[in-house]
mmCIF file of C-alpha atoms in Angstrom:
data_model
loop_
_atom_site.group_PDB
_atom_site.id
_atom_site.type_symbol
_atom_site.label_atom_id
_atom_site.label_comp_id
_atom_site.label_asym_id
_atom_site.label_seq_id
_atom_site.Cartn_x
_atom_site.Cartn_y
_atom_site.Cartn_z
ATOM 1 C CA SER S 1 -47.572 -37.757 94.933
ATOM 2 C CA ALA S 2 -45.750 -34.549 94.009
ATOM 3 C CA LEU S 3 -42.584 -36.937 93.680
ATOM 4 C CA GLY S 4 -44.318 -39.174 91.190
ATOM 5 C CA ALA S 5 -45.799 -36.603 89.092
ATOM 6 C CA GLY S 6 -43.033 -35.962 86.511
ATOM 7 C CA TRP S 7 -42.643 -39.810 85.904
ATOM 8 C CA GLY S 8 -46.083 -40.614 84.200
ATOM 9 C CA ARG S 9 -49.330 -42.339 85.461
ATOM 10 C CA LYS S 10 -49.017 -45.857 85.239
ATOM 11 C CA LYS S 11 -46.623 -48.094 87.594
ATOM 12 C CA ASN S 12 -47.025 -51.017 85.005
ATOM 13 C CA ALA S 13 -45.202 -48.921 82.264
ATOM 14 C CA PHE S 14 -41.891 -48.953 84.340
ATOM 15 C CA TYR S 15 -42.210 -52.434 86.477
ATOM 16 C CA GLY S 16 -43.105 -55.772 85.801
ATOM 17 C CA GLY S 17 -41.910 -56.234 82.675
ATOM 18 C CA ASP S 18 -40.793 -59.756 81.393
ATOM 19 C CA ASP S 19 -36.922 -59.552 80.913
ATOM 20 C CA ALA S 20 -36.851 -63.137 79.581
ATOM 21 C CA ALA S 21 -39.508 -62.391 76.911
ATOM 22 C CA ASP S 22 -37.866 -59.061 75.941
ATOM 23 C CA ALA S 23 -34.333 -61.019 75.399
ATOM 24 C CA ASP S 24 -36.203 -63.538 73.248
ATOM 25 C CA SER S 25 -38.008 -60.836 71.249
ATOM 26 C CA ASP S 26 -34.550 -59.323 70.553
ATOM 27 C CA GLU S 27 -33.534 -62.563 68.584
ATOM 28 C CA GLU S 28 -36.659 -62.674 66.786
ATOM 29 C CA GLY S 29 -36.510 -59.280 65.424
ATOM 30 C CA SER S 30 -37.782 -57.331 68.070
ATOM 31 C CA MET S 31 -41.151 -55.188 67.724
ATOM 32 C CA ASP S 32 -42.420 -54.327 63.885
ATOM 33 C CA GLU S 33 -42.871 -50.937 62.514
ATOM 34 C CA GLU S 34 -46.256 -50.742 63.507
ATOM 35 C CA ASP S 35 -45.825 -51.747 67.527
ATOM 36 C CA GLU S 36 -42.771 -49.124 67.364
ATOM 37 C CA GLY S 37 -44.823 -46.357 66.010
ATOM 38 C CA ARG S 38 -47.652 -46.921 68.204
ATOM 39 C CA ALA S 39 -45.283 -47.101 71.340
ATOM 40 C CA GLU S 40 -43.669 -43.861 70.243
ATOM 41 C CA ARG S 41 -46.995 -42.064 69.844
ATOM 42 C CA LEU S 42 -48.209 -43.343 73.311
ATOM 43 C CA GLU S 43 -44.988 -42.108 74.897
ATOM 44 C CA HIS S 44 -45.216 -38.792 73.215
ATOM 45 C CA ALA S 45 -48.884 -38.551 74.468
ATOM 46 C CA GLU S 46 -47.658 -39.266 77.896
ATOM 47 C CA VAL S 47 -44.729 -36.676 77.884
ATOM 48 C CA LEU S 48 -47.193 -34.212 76.525
ATOM 49 C CA ALA S 49 -49.839 -35.028 79.435
ATOM 50 C CA VAL S 50 -47.428 -34.691 82.251
ATOM 51 C CA GLN S 51 -45.825 -31.156 80.837
ATOM 52 C CA ARG S 52 -49.447 -30.043 80.700
ATOM 53 C CA GLN S 53 -50.004 -31.106 84.199
ATOM 54 C CA GLN S 54 -46.657 -29.587 85.404
ATOM 55 C CA LEU S 55 -47.607 -25.980 83.635
ATOM 56 C CA LYS S 56 -51.005 -25.937 85.355
ATOM 57 C CA ASP S 57 -49.202 -26.560 88.623
ATOM 58 C CA LEU S 58 -46.883 -23.506 88.053
ATOM 59 C CA ALA S 59 -47.764 -20.169 89.615
ATOM 60 C CA ALA S 60 -46.291 -16.719 89.225
ATOM 61 C CA ASP S 61 -44.485 -17.035 92.580
ATOM 62 C CA ASP S 62 -42.489 -19.966 91.364
ATOM 63 C CA PHE S 63 -40.764 -17.262 89.422
ATOM 64 C CA GLY S 64 -39.793 -14.745 91.824
ATOM 65 C CA ALA S 65 -39.673 -10.750 90.964
ATOM 66 C CA LEU S 66 -39.293 -10.829 87.237
ATOM 67 C CA PRO S 67 -38.286 -7.586 85.809
ATOM 68 C CA GLY S 68 -41.039 -5.231 83.973
ATOM 69 C CA GLY S 69 -43.669 -5.921 86.701
ATOM 70 C CA GLY S 70 -46.377 -8.428 86.755
ATOM 71 C CA GLY S 71 -44.226 -11.952 86.149
ATOM 72 C CA ALA S 72 -45.858 -14.470 84.233
ATOM 73 C CA SER S 73 -49.460 -13.290 84.577
ATOM 74 C CA GLY S 74 -48.558 -10.153 82.748
ATOM 75 C CA GLY S 75 -49.814 -7.703 85.579
ATOM 76 C CA GLY S 76 -49.124 -4.299 85.812
ATOM 77 C CA ALA S 77 -45.771 -2.084 86.361
ATOM 78 C CA SER S 78 -46.252 -2.221 90.337
ATOM 79 C CA GLY S 79 -44.798 -5.675 90.514
ATOM 80 C CA GLY S 80 -48.053 -7.169 91.756
ATOM 81 C CA GLY S 81 -48.313 -4.874 94.582
ATOM 82 C CA GLU S 82 -51.729 -3.430 93.149
ATOM 83 C CA SER S 83 -53.528 -6.725 94.044
ATOM 84 C CA ALA S 84 -52.511 -6.478 97.577
ATOM 85 C CA GLY S 85 -53.869 -2.491 97.623
ATOM 86 C CA MET S 86 -50.271 -1.177 97.480
ATOM 87 C CA VAL S 87 -49.041 1.199 94.890
ATOM 88 C CA VAL S 88 -45.426 1.731 94.246
ATOM 89 C CA GLU S 89 -44.169 4.912 92.961
ATOM 90 C CA ARG S 90 -40.632 5.715 92.123
ATOM 91 C CA LEU S 91 -39.300 9.148 92.882
ATOM 92 C CA GLU S 92 -37.183 11.033 90.545
ATOM 93 C CA ARG S 93 -33.809 12.478 92.211
ATOM 94 C CA ASP S 94 -31.657 15.186 91.073
ATOM 95 C CA LEU S 95 -28.108 13.592 91.011
ATOM 96 C CA SER S 96 -26.557 16.894 90.031
ATOM 97 C CA ALA S 97 -26.290 18.027 93.708
ATOM 98 C CA LEU S 98 -24.633 14.934 95.158
ATOM 99 C CA SER S 99 -21.061 14.426 95.731
ATOM 100 C CA GLU S 100 -19.312 11.532 94.484
ATOM 101 C CA ALA S 101 -19.166 9.743 97.763
ATOM 102 C CA GLU S 102 -22.947 10.011 97.944
ATOM 103 C CA LYS S 103 -23.439 8.970 94.294
ATOM 104 C CA ALA S 104 -21.309 5.868 95.030
ATOM 105 C CA ARG S 105 -23.383 5.038 98.348
ATOM 106 C CA LEU S 106 -26.541 5.458 96.210
ATOM 107 C CA LEU S 107 -25.177 3.081 93.231
ATOM 108 C CA GLU S 108 -24.292 0.385 95.880
ATOM 109 C CA ALA S 109 -27.922 0.924 97.265
ATOM 110 C CA GLU S 110 -29.911 1.050 94.212
ATOM 111 C CA ALA S 111 -27.798 -1.546 91.944
ATOM 112 C CA PRO S 112 -24.824 -3.300 93.485
ATOM 113 C CA GLU S 113 -24.019 -5.185 90.376
ATOM 114 C CA LEU S 114 -23.004 -2.064 88.934
ATOM 115 C CA VAL S 115 -20.152 -1.412 91.062
ATOM 116 C CA SER S 116 -18.163 -4.437 90.168
ATOM 117 C CA LEU S 117 -19.092 -3.963 86.508
ATOM 118 C CA LEU S 118 -17.879 -0.332 86.785
ATOM 119 C CA ASP S 119 -14.682 -1.677 88.400
ATOM 120 C CA ASP S 120 -14.027 -4.082 85.382
ATOM 121 C CA PHE S 121 -14.944 -1.117 83.118
ATOM 122 C CA LYS S 122 -12.344 1.116 84.496
ATOM 123 C CA ALA S 123 -9.586 -1.454 84.302
ATOM 124 C CA ILE S 124 -10.298 -2.216 80.703
ATOM 125 C CA VAL S 125 -10.388 1.427 79.391
ATOM 126 C CA PRO S 126 -6.540 2.063 79.363
ATOM 127 C CA ASP S 127 -5.945 -1.145 77.711
ATOM 128 C CA VAL S 128 -8.578 -0.226 74.910
ATOM 129 C CA ARG S 129 -7.261 3.217 74.783
ATOM 130 C CA GLU S 130 -3.711 2.097 74.204
ATOM 131 C CA ARG S 131 -4.812 -0.171 71.436
ATOM 132 C CA LEU S 132 -7.103 2.496 69.838
ATOM 133 C CA GLU S 133 -5.084 5.473 70.119
ATOM 134 C CA PRO S 134 -2.615 4.949 67.278
ATOM 135 C CA LEU S 135 -5.539 4.425 64.734
#
């Protein structure tokens, strides 16, 4: 019943209403304030119950790999690898000995999103210099 989990517990809340009686009651002034308040409280309680159940059903895997490590569970910096008996270690690299082409390949492999950002930056810098140089 995973499909119905977000829609409440009782089918009667959605089906089987007396539409003719609802139309008649609209003419008579509908529900009084006490009934409306009670209905709002019941609806609010049902919403909270559904949200709590959905929260219980969530797992850290639902969020994928989160930056900073352990995800929703607040685990270690290894990104959950420690629980599987695996330790991830990052090695420091001396980039000063690399050529520009090697640095570009390394950047593409490590952070491909930065390549397009760097291209945008290079395209904008001349315009910024032209506008700010007179100052």
